[in-house]
């Protein structure tokens, strides 16, 4: 291997080294970042100290496909691979941690023990280490300083929500718009400037609690993060793609955010089925027929980015959550999978952004309108008026059954014809005590039979409930009866 650092020129090249199963350390760097340059000197010395490790270097902004795959959001950033799998990462200028992680992937240290002596090699030189340590202090990137401080989860969540909603368009970035501290943040600032939109920003390097908290809050592990009206749009790649396609401008316009070249705001009649659909769309008869068929393929139809279990934009995620909260059965179509539908539906409905929600073939609107309708109760009203009722979950059904009688017995068979000896014993005990009770034959419904085992955390039948609470099975009921406590237990 030779103890040298090799520049990676393509994803295929890195994949090839990774597939060999050998230990690999990859340094993601940028030419404009001084910390990257200093850490690169340390990395070079480590490649000499550990010649059995493939030490590779990737220029993060020149290889966006590789950077995206490894969730690189800042430089310097290191990824460690072994047996074809990612086993560790390191963000920031921390030479001691880098040495330990390289040593570990090379299997020269025992778990929990530091690499000795710091595994930097005598050739690393004190001047390099001092420079890197000083740089780490200046950037607040030392391992100790970057630890998330314990605090109130609710307080942090409230703070994050306030920050996100502090501006209609909000960018969480490294640095500030006048002086971005990473190339990815710079690119998103450039995009927003080109869109001529006013936006707020927050420097996540200035507050590690916000930085780490927002990753979990938004379920988005990297920065920058761009929000519109409180909803996450995405990071650098998504913002650039939306800008280049014209979709970002449409999103801003549809959410009432003015840009310098916006001269009018779209008006639409909500929930009437008109949705601004023109008499002549200019679409082919074939495409028009296909769109109509898709719109009417389900009473509730959502055209979204991604799928309900994996939305690919914050607005789509929000509408999915609302429909689930309403307990509505719905179908969806991923407009990212079919550009003909994606572009055609904009013209057909005269609605330029996604998601688009239809009920019984009529356009309701996008995420803002659906959210507003849910909050006002209008969405539930529209669904009921259209004959669409909330689906009952299994848990809802079980709760309803358990509460259907003050004393409720889930058994095999019926009270008059029990179909197992244990059920027969409980029925007889209740009758002998003069207890009135309802019953349900679990042999008649496998969904209830299996679901109730989980619901009650009780694996067998019969199961006896009193006022919605589990009393127990046959043995417990018999013990209560023998002790003279059964009737009193069921009448408290």
mmCIF file of C-alpha atoms in Angstrom, residues 273-281 347-350 358 361 363:
data_model
loop_
_atom_site.group_PDB
_atom_site.id
_atom_site.type_symbol
_atom_site.label_atom_id
_atom_site.label_comp_id
_atom_site.label_asym_id
_atom_site.label_seq_id
_atom_site.Cartn_x
_atom_site.Cartn_y
_atom_site.Cartn_z
ATOM 1 C CA UNK A 273 -63.111 20.857 -7.815
ATOM 2 C CA UNK A 274 -62.452 23.847 -10.041
ATOM 3 C CA UNK A 275 -58.946 24.539 -8.794
ATOM 4 C CA UNK A 276 -58.508 26.956 -11.664
ATOM 5 C CA UNK A 277 -58.728 24.208 -14.278
ATOM 6 C CA UNK A 278 -59.040 25.881 -17.656
ATOM 7 C CA UNK A 279 -61.352 24.731 -20.402
ATOM 8 C CA UNK A 280 -58.440 24.154 -22.739
ATOM 9 C CA UNK A 281 -55.216 22.974 -21.094
ATOM 10 C CA UNK A 347 -51.142 22.479 -16.164
ATOM 11 C CA UNK A 348 -54.242 20.324 -15.710
ATOM 12 C CA UNK A 349 -54.964 21.595 -12.200
ATOM 13 C CA UNK A 350 -53.431 25.045 -12.670
ATOM 14 C CA UNK A 358 -57.694 15.478 -4.250
ATOM 15 C CA UNK A 361 -61.640 13.925 -7.923
ATOM 16 C CA UNK A 363 -58.535 19.487 -5.913
#
